[in-house]
Amino acid sequence: MWKEIVAEQNAVAEKTLRRDFDALGEKLARHKDDIEKITREVMKFSVAVPSWGFAQGGTRFGRFPIVGEPRNIYEKLDDAAVLNLFTRLTPRVSLHIPWDKPDGAKKLKSYARKLGIGFDAVNSNTFQDQTGQKYSYKYGSLSHTKRAVRRQAIRHNIECIEIGKTLGSNALTVWLADGSSFPGQQHLRRSLERTIDSLQEIYAALPDKKWRLFTEHKPFEPAFYSTIIQDWGTSLIIAQALGEQASCLVDLGHHLPNCNIEQIVARLIYAGKLGGFHFNDSKYADDDLSAGSIKPYQLFLIFNELVDAAQDRKVKNFNPAYMLDQSHNLKDPLEDLMQSAMELQRAYAKALLIDRKALSAFQEENDVLMAEMTLKDAYETDVTPIMCEARRRKGAAIDPIAVYRASRYRTKLAQQRAPQGR
Ligand code: RM4
Ligand code: MN
Ligand code: MN
């Protein structure tokens, strides 16, 4: 039924798209850019969506559910399938455990397979106490002073790997809330040592060489004085201590204001340790706002580094996992994920337009203005027709949000999914 709606709406939008696409193609040809080549590249772009991003209201301060919200991981996968059908940008889900722990990993896997959905990195959670667990994480998990608590947290991570293995995922993402809120509370060096020891045990449980372990840094919150993995430097130390299969995950919201994230990305690429991304946007801190909503130029500059690395034969170990990590109260989660995935696609398309030869020559000649203008030229090009055409060719909607609204998906589901209040 949803497929038909896409086809109907595309039939209406197709004519105008053709004209816009041809006009842009002509314009790009003047700069010796081949719109066909770029469109084919853009068609390859995809990003995983977070299982925790399908229900509304991820903030700590309140939750305002909407009708038709998914009530469990199966319904979240139903939503993921529709999201992917409309966009063809989001074929994988990144699972959060235990929030979306499956009652049976095999059962979930076959459910997902029928929907055409795969699984990306699994996310462990030792930042909250789980029901039934013996020890509390109040004073830390993998870094805890007591071996028994660390063991419990290690076992949880290993369980996540096992679930992930059955699901066909091949990475574990570890984000730790571990840290301290007062000077003197924690021995800064020893707590890191303990964390690395714990992570080594988890690393040793990776099933095979294809599996990767990502550590995610974040400067503060909930620890307000020192966080164990507070920045990319510590994340890199850890990845290097663990071994080849460990690398660093960059969550765009996990940086102090005005931080040069694209430079961090470049450094991690240089070290061969860029594991992947949690895309979102932020004005102040870990705001988890929609990707590209606050600093679209920053997003473009990050993709500039990524495209540059992908095209540079000297760069080794470059295979970043792209995931969204966002969830908030105001937008319909499906619309939000659609919008964000499209913003990533946009930033990628623009980064592909950068005249790299010219940029490199201007850099060599220290022509600051022209180097900057080369980036701006690409950034200021409206690539919407390329994005729309890439989606259309993949059988997705030319305008996914319009199609979603026309489909009245939520309202239709409202009857099936009884409202859930928390
Ligand atoms: C954290 C971090 C993790 C995510 C949780 C929900 O701030 O970004 O990636 O799993 O939030
Ligand atoms: Mn994250
Ligand atoms: Mn976060």
PDB file of N, CA, C and O in Angstrom, residues 352-404:
ATOM      1  N   LEU A 352      30.824  15.983  -2.684  1.00  0.00           N
ATOM      2  CA  LEU A 352      31.280  15.353  -3.933  1.00  0.00           C
ATOM      3  C   LEU A 352      31.527  16.389  -5.030  1.00  0.00           C
ATOM      4  O   LEU A 352      32.270  16.141  -5.974  1.00  0.00           O
ATOM      5  N   LEU A 353      30.879  17.549  -4.879  1.00  0.00           N
ATOM      6  CA  LEU A 353      31.013  18.596  -5.902  1.00  0.00           C
ATOM      7  C   LEU A 353      32.304  19.404  -5.767  1.00  0.00           C
ATOM      8  O   LEU A 353      32.666  20.143  -6.678  1.00  0.00           O
ATOM      9  N   ILE A 354      32.969  19.279  -4.641  1.00  0.00           N
ATOM     10  CA  ILE A 354      34.176  20.089  -4.419  1.00  0.00           C
ATOM     11  C   ILE A 354      35.228  19.759  -5.477  1.00  0.00           C
ATOM     12  O   ILE A 354      35.532  18.588  -5.709  1.00  0.00           O
ATOM     13  N   ASP A 355      35.752  20.802  -6.077  1.00  0.00           N
ATOM     14  CA  ASP A 355      36.812  20.622  -7.071  1.00  0.00           C
ATOM     15  C   ASP A 355      38.123  20.378  -6.324  1.00  0.00           C
ATOM     16  O   ASP A 355      38.825  21.297  -5.923  1.00  0.00           O
ATOM     17  N   ARG A 356      38.430  19.109  -6.100  1.00  0.00           N
ATOM     18  CA  ARG A 356      39.571  18.754  -5.228  1.00  0.00           C
ATOM     19  C   ARG A 356      40.920  19.124  -5.818  1.00  0.00           C
ATOM     20  O   ARG A 356      41.845  19.483  -5.098  1.00  0.00           O
ATOM     21  N   LYS A 357      41.019  19.041  -7.113  1.00  0.00           N
ATOM     22  CA  LYS A 357      42.290  19.404  -7.755  1.00  0.00           C
ATOM     23  C   LYS A 357      42.571  20.878  -7.529  1.00  0.00           C
ATOM     24  O   LYS A 357      43.660  21.268  -7.130  1.00  0.00           O
ATOM     25  N   ALA A 358      41.517  21.679  -7.801  1.00  0.00           N
ATOM     26  CA  ALA A 358      41.675  23.130  -7.645  1.00  0.00           C
ATOM     27  C   ALA A 358      41.955  23.457  -6.181  1.00  0.00           C
ATOM     28  O   ALA A 358      42.867  24.240  -5.870  1.00  0.00           O
ATOM     29  N   LEU A 359      41.224  22.826  -5.289  1.00  0.00           N
ATOM     30  CA  LEU A 359      41.404  23.096  -3.859  1.00  0.00           C
ATOM     31  C   LEU A 359      42.842  22.809  -3.431  1.00  0.00           C
ATOM     32  O   LEU A 359      43.492  23.626  -2.771  1.00  0.00           O
ATOM     33  N   SER A 360      43.334  21.693  -3.868  1.00  0.00           N
ATOM     34  CA  SER A 360      44.684  21.302  -3.507  1.00  0.00           C
ATOM     35  C   SER A 360      45.709  22.298  -4.079  1.00  0.00           C
ATOM     36  O   SER A 360      46.658  22.696  -3.396  1.00  0.00           O
ATOM     37  N   ALA A 361      45.493  22.719  -5.309  1.00  0.00           N
ATOM     38  CA  ALA A 361      46.418  23.688  -5.916  1.00  0.00           C
ATOM     39  C   ALA A 361      46.385  25.008  -5.140  1.00  0.00           C
ATOM     40  O   ALA A 361      47.426  25.588  -4.845  1.00  0.00           O
ATOM     41  N   PHE A 362      45.185  25.463  -4.772  1.00  0.00           N
ATOM     42  CA  PHE A 362      45.096  26.724  -4.015  1.00  0.00           C
ATOM     43  C   PHE A 362      45.768  26.573  -2.651  1.00  0.00           C
ATOM     44  O   PHE A 362      46.402  27.499  -2.155  1.00  0.00           O
ATOM     45  N   GLN A 363      45.611  25.407  -2.057  1.00  0.00           N
ATOM     46  CA  GLN A 363      46.252  25.172  -0.753  1.00  0.00           C
ATOM     47  C   GLN A 363      47.771  25.224  -0.903  1.00  0.00           C
ATOM     48  O   GLN A 363      48.469  25.854  -0.110  1.00  0.00           O
ATOM     49  N   GLU A 364      48.275  24.593  -1.948  1.00  0.00           N
ATOM     50  CA  GLU A 364      49.733  24.587  -2.177  1.00  0.00           C
ATOM     51  C   GLU A 364      50.274  25.995  -2.397  1.00  0.00           C
ATOM     52  O   GLU A 364      51.364  26.322  -1.961  1.00  0.00           O
ATOM     53  N   GLU A 365      49.471  26.806  -3.088  1.00  0.00           N
ATOM     54  CA  GLU A 365      49.904  28.175  -3.388  1.00  0.00           C
ATOM     55  C   GLU A 365      49.555  29.155  -2.280  1.00  0.00           C
ATOM     56  O   GLU A 365      49.787  30.350  -2.402  1.00  0.00           O
ATOM     57  N   ASN A 366      48.969  28.651  -1.222  1.00  0.00           N
ATOM     58  CA  ASN A 366      48.517  29.503  -0.118  1.00  0.00           C
ATOM     59  C   ASN A 366      47.558  30.589  -0.582  1.00  0.00           C
ATOM     60  O   ASN A 366      47.579  31.715  -0.081  1.00  0.00           O
ATOM     61  N   ASP A 367      46.741  30.244  -1.555  1.00  0.00           N
ATOM     62  CA  ASP A 367      45.707  31.174  -1.997  1.00  0.00           C
ATOM     63  C   ASP A 367      44.475  30.945  -1.106  1.00  0.00           C
ATOM     64  O   ASP A 367      43.575  30.169  -1.431  1.00  0.00           O
ATOM     65  N   VAL A 368      44.494  31.624   0.003  1.00  0.00           N
ATOM     66  CA  VAL A 368      43.506  31.385   1.054  1.00  0.00           C
ATOM     67  C   VAL A 368      42.084  31.627   0.551  1.00  0.00           C
ATOM     68  O   VAL A 368      41.184  30.801   0.743  1.00  0.00           O
ATOM     69  N   LEU A 369      41.919  32.768  -0.103  1.00  0.00           N
ATOM     70  CA  LEU A 369      40.570  33.138  -0.537  1.00  0.00           C
ATOM     71  C   LEU A 369      40.007  32.138  -1.543  1.00  0.00           C
ATOM     72  O   LEU A 369      38.884  31.659  -1.404  1.00  0.00           O
ATOM     73  N   MET A 370      40.822  31.789  -2.532  1.00  0.00           N
ATOM     74  CA  MET A 370      40.315  30.865  -3.559  1.00  0.00           C
ATOM     75  C   MET A 370      40.079  29.457  -2.999  1.00  0.00           C
ATOM     76  O   MET A 370      39.144  28.771  -3.417  1.00  0.00           O
ATOM     77  N   ALA A 371      40.909  29.061  -2.053  1.00  0.00           N
ATOM     78  CA  ALA A 371      40.705  27.746  -1.427  1.00  0.00           C
ATOM     79  C   ALA A 371      39.359  27.734  -0.716  1.00  0.00           C
ATOM     80  O   ALA A 371      38.547  26.812  -0.881  1.00  0.00           O
ATOM     81  N   GLU A 372      39.122  28.785   0.022  1.00  0.00           N
ATOM     82  CA  GLU A 372      37.852  28.857   0.746  1.00  0.00           C
ATOM     83  C   GLU A 372      36.674  28.933  -0.223  1.00  0.00           C
ATOM     84  O   GLU A 372      35.647  28.269  -0.034  1.00  0.00           O
ATOM     85  N   MET A 373      36.854  29.734  -1.283  1.00  0.00           N
ATOM     86  CA  MET A 373      35.778  29.867  -2.269  1.00  0.00           C
ATOM     87  C   MET A 373      35.467  28.542  -2.971  1.00  0.00           C
ATOM     88  O   MET A 373      34.330  28.289  -3.361  1.00  0.00           O
ATOM     89  N   THR A 374      36.480  27.716  -3.116  1.00  0.00           N
ATOM     90  CA  THR A 374      36.262  26.407  -3.764  1.00  0.00           C
ATOM     91  C   THR A 374      35.295  25.567  -2.923  1.00  0.00           C
ATOM     92  O   THR A 374      34.406  24.898  -3.445  1.00  0.00           O
ATOM     93  N   LEU A 375      35.482  25.640  -1.612  1.00  0.00           N
ATOM     94  CA  LEU A 375      34.543  24.932  -0.733  1.00  0.00           C
ATOM     95  C   LEU A 375      33.159  25.566  -0.815  1.00  0.00           C
ATOM     96  O   LEU A 375      32.143  24.884  -0.947  1.00  0.00           O
ATOM     97  N   LYS A 376      33.132  26.879  -0.733  1.00  0.00           N
ATOM     98  CA  LYS A 376      31.851  27.598  -0.738  1.00  0.00           C
ATOM     99  C   LYS A 376      31.065  27.366  -2.029  1.00  0.00           C
ATOM    100  O   LYS A 376      29.844  27.246  -2.006  1.00  0.00           O
ATOM    101  N   ASP A 377      31.778  27.312  -3.145  1.00  0.00           N
ATOM    102  CA  ASP A 377      31.104  27.067  -4.432  1.00  0.00           C
ATOM    103  C   ASP A 377      30.287  25.787  -4.372  1.00  0.00           C
ATOM    104  O   ASP A 377      29.143  25.748  -4.808  1.00  0.00           O
ATOM    105  N   ALA A 378      30.913  24.754  -3.829  1.00  0.00           N
ATOM    106  CA  ALA A 378      30.209  23.470  -3.729  1.00  0.00           C
ATOM    107  C   ALA A 378      29.092  23.572  -2.701  1.00  0.00           C
ATOM    108  O   ALA A 378      27.966  23.125  -2.937  1.00  0.00           O
ATOM    109  N   TYR A 379      29.402  24.175  -1.571  1.00  0.00           N
ATOM    110  CA  TYR A 379      28.414  24.264  -0.483  1.00  0.00           C
ATOM    111  C   TYR A 379      27.173  25.033  -0.926  1.00  0.00           C
ATOM    112  O   TYR A 379      26.055  24.709  -0.526  1.00  0.00           O
ATOM    113  N   GLU A 380      27.380  26.051  -1.740  1.00  0.00           N
ATOM    114  CA  GLU A 380      26.240  26.889  -2.114  1.00  0.00           C
ATOM    115  C   GLU A 380      25.445  26.366  -3.314  1.00  0.00           C
ATOM    116  O   GLU A 380      24.426  26.935  -3.684  1.00  0.00           O
ATOM    117  N   THR A 381      25.906  25.292  -3.890  1.00  0.00           N
ATOM    118  CA  THR A 381      25.137  24.702  -5.001  1.00  0.00           C
ATOM    119  C   THR A 381      23.936  23.945  -4.434  1.00  0.00           C
ATOM    120  O   THR A 381      24.075  23.160  -3.506  1.00  0.00           O
ATOM    121  N   ASP A 382      22.784  24.212  -5.001  1.00  0.00           N
ATOM    122  CA  ASP A 382      21.587  23.489  -4.554  1.00  0.00           C
ATOM    123  C   ASP A 382      21.558  22.109  -5.213  1.00  0.00           C
ATOM    124  O   ASP A 382      21.303  21.995  -6.412  1.00  0.00           O
ATOM    125  N   VAL A 383      21.832  21.092  -4.412  1.00  0.00           N
ATOM    126  CA  VAL A 383      21.925  19.727  -4.957  1.00  0.00           C
ATOM    127  C   VAL A 383      20.607  18.953  -4.833  1.00  0.00           C
ATOM    128  O   VAL A 383      20.570  17.750  -5.091  1.00  0.00           O
ATOM    129  N   THR A 384      19.550  19.641  -4.457  1.00  0.00           N
ATOM    130  CA  THR A 384      18.262  18.956  -4.254  1.00  0.00           C
ATOM    131  C   THR A 384      17.868  18.060  -5.441  1.00  0.00           C
ATOM    132  O   THR A 384      17.452  16.920  -5.233  1.00  0.00           O
ATOM    133  N   PRO A 385      18.001  18.559  -6.697  1.00  0.00           N
ATOM    134  CA  PRO A 385      17.604  17.673  -7.810  1.00  0.00           C
ATOM    135  C   PRO A 385      18.405  16.366  -7.841  1.00  0.00           C
ATOM    136  O   PRO A 385      17.852  15.316  -8.195  1.00  0.00           O
ATOM    137  N   ILE A 386      19.673  16.411  -7.457  1.00  0.00           N
ATOM    138  CA  ILE A 386      20.490  15.180  -7.437  1.00  0.00           C
ATOM    139  C   ILE A 386      19.951  14.221  -6.375  1.00  0.00           C
ATOM    140  O   ILE A 386      19.788  13.024  -6.614  1.00  0.00           O
ATOM    141  N   MET A 387      19.657  14.768  -5.195  1.00  0.00           N
ATOM    142  CA  MET A 387      19.130  13.931  -4.112  1.00  0.00           C
ATOM    143  C   MET A 387      17.805  13.283  -4.518  1.00  0.00           C
ATOM    144  O   MET A 387      17.566  12.098  -4.288  1.00  0.00           O
ATOM    145  N   CYS A 388      16.928  14.116  -5.096  1.00  0.00           N
ATOM    146  CA  CYS A 388      15.598  13.617  -5.487  1.00  0.00           C
ATOM    147  C   CYS A 388      15.727  12.544  -6.562  1.00  0.00           C
ATOM    148  O   CYS A 388      15.051  11.512  -6.508  1.00  0.00           O
ATOM    149  N   GLU A 389      16.597  12.808  -7.525  1.00  0.00           N
ATOM    150  CA  GLU A 389      16.768  11.850  -8.624  1.00  0.00           C
ATOM    151  C   GLU A 389      17.386  10.548  -8.094  1.00  0.00           C
ATOM    152  O   GLU A 389      16.966   9.457  -8.505  1.00  0.00           O
ATOM    153  N   ALA A 390      18.341  10.656  -7.177  1.00  0.00           N
ATOM    154  CA  ALA A 390      18.957   9.458  -6.601  1.00  0.00           C
ATOM    155  C   ALA A 390      17.892   8.636  -5.892  1.00  0.00           C
ATOM    156  O   ALA A 390      17.841   7.409  -6.013  1.00  0.00           O
ATOM    157  N   ARG A 391      17.020   9.296  -5.170  1.00  0.00           N
ATOM    158  CA  ARG A 391      15.944   8.575  -4.476  1.00  0.00           C
ATOM    159  C   ARG A 391      14.985   7.950  -5.479  1.00  0.00           C
ATOM    160  O   ARG A 391      14.583   6.800  -5.352  1.00  0.00           O
ATOM    161  N   ARG A 392      14.617   8.733  -6.474  1.00  0.00           N
ATOM    162  CA  ARG A 392      13.654   8.219  -7.467  1.00  0.00           C
ATOM    163  C   ARG A 392      14.202   6.965  -8.144  1.00  0.00           C
ATOM    164  O   ARG A 392      13.503   5.968  -8.274  1.00  0.00           O
ATOM    165  N   ARG A 393      15.469   6.996  -8.508  1.00  0.00           N
ATOM    166  CA  ARG A 393      16.059   5.846  -9.204  1.00  0.00           C
ATOM    167  C   ARG A 393      16.104   4.601  -8.312  1.00  0.00           C
ATOM    168  O   ARG A 393      16.138   3.489  -8.801  1.00  0.00           O
ATOM    169  N   LYS A 394      16.134   4.835  -7.008  1.00  0.00           N
ATOM    170  CA  LYS A 394      16.154   3.682  -6.097  1.00  0.00           C
ATOM    171  C   LYS A 394      14.738   3.235  -5.710  1.00  0.00           C
ATOM    172  O   LYS A 394      14.568   2.364  -4.862  1.00  0.00           O
ATOM    173  N   GLY A 395      13.758   3.886  -6.283  1.00  0.00           N
ATOM    174  CA  GLY A 395      12.375   3.511  -5.986  1.00  0.00           C
ATOM    175  C   GLY A 395      11.824   4.181  -4.737  1.00  0.00           C
ATOM    176  O   GLY A 395      10.760   3.811  -4.237  1.00  0.00           O
ATOM    177  N   ALA A 396      12.558   5.166  -4.229  1.00  0.00           N
ATOM    178  CA  ALA A 396      12.078   5.897  -3.051  1.00  0.00           C
ATOM    179  C   ALA A 396      11.255   7.096  -3.494  1.00  0.00           C
ATOM    180  O   ALA A 396      11.087   7.343  -4.687  1.00  0.00           O
ATOM    181  N   ALA A 397      10.758   7.826  -2.525  1.00  0.00           N
ATOM    182  CA  ALA A 397       9.937   8.988  -2.851  1.00  0.00           C
ATOM    183  C   ALA A 397      10.825  10.164  -3.269  1.00  0.00           C
ATOM    184  O   ALA A 397      11.874  10.401  -2.682  1.00  0.00           O
ATOM    185  N   ILE A 398      10.359  10.905  -4.243  1.00  0.00           N
ATOM    186  CA  ILE A 398      11.065  12.122  -4.635  1.00  0.00           C
ATOM    187  C   ILE A 398      11.002  13.104  -3.467  1.00  0.00           C
ATOM    188  O   ILE A 398      11.985  13.745  -3.124  1.00  0.00           O
ATOM    189  N   ASP A 399       9.853  13.173  -2.842  1.00  0.00           N
ATOM    190  CA  ASP A 399       9.696  14.038  -1.664  1.00  0.00           C
ATOM    191  C   ASP A 399       9.149  13.186  -0.503  1.00  0.00           C
ATOM    192  O   ASP A 399       7.934  13.117  -0.286  1.00  0.00           O
ATOM    193  N   PRO A 400      10.031  12.532   0.246  1.00  0.00           N
ATOM    194  CA  PRO A 400       9.569  11.577   1.267  1.00  0.00           C
ATOM    195  C   PRO A 400       8.626  12.177   2.317  1.00  0.00           C
ATOM    196  O   PRO A 400       7.667  11.515   2.723  1.00  0.00           O
ATOM    197  N   ILE A 401       8.875  13.403   2.711  1.00  0.00           N
ATOM    198  CA  ILE A 401       8.025  13.960   3.769  1.00  0.00           C
ATOM    199  C   ILE A 401       6.608  14.218   3.247  1.00  0.00           C
ATOM    200  O   ILE A 401       5.621  13.913   3.921  1.00  0.00           O
ATOM    201  N   ALA A 402       6.530  14.711   2.009  1.00  0.00           N
ATOM    202  CA  ALA A 402       5.202  14.937   1.420  1.00  0.00           C
ATOM    203  C   ALA A 402       4.451  13.608   1.282  1.00  0.00           C
ATOM    204  O   ALA A 402       3.250  13.522   1.579  1.00  0.00           O
ATOM    205  N   VAL A 403       5.173  12.578   0.861  1.00  0.00           N
ATOM    206  CA  VAL A 403       4.542  11.262   0.685  1.00  0.00           C
ATOM    207  C   VAL A 403       4.091  10.714   2.039  1.00  0.00           C
ATOM    208  O   VAL A 403       2.987  10.183   2.175  1.00  0.00           O
ATOM    209  N   TYR A 404       4.947  10.867   3.022  1.00  0.00           N
ATOM    210  CA  TYR A 404       4.608  10.389   4.368  1.00  0.00           C
ATOM    211  C   TYR A 404       3.345  11.085   4.883  1.00  0.00           C
ATOM    212  O   TYR A 404       2.443  10.461   5.419  1.00  0.00           O
TER     213      TYR A 404
END
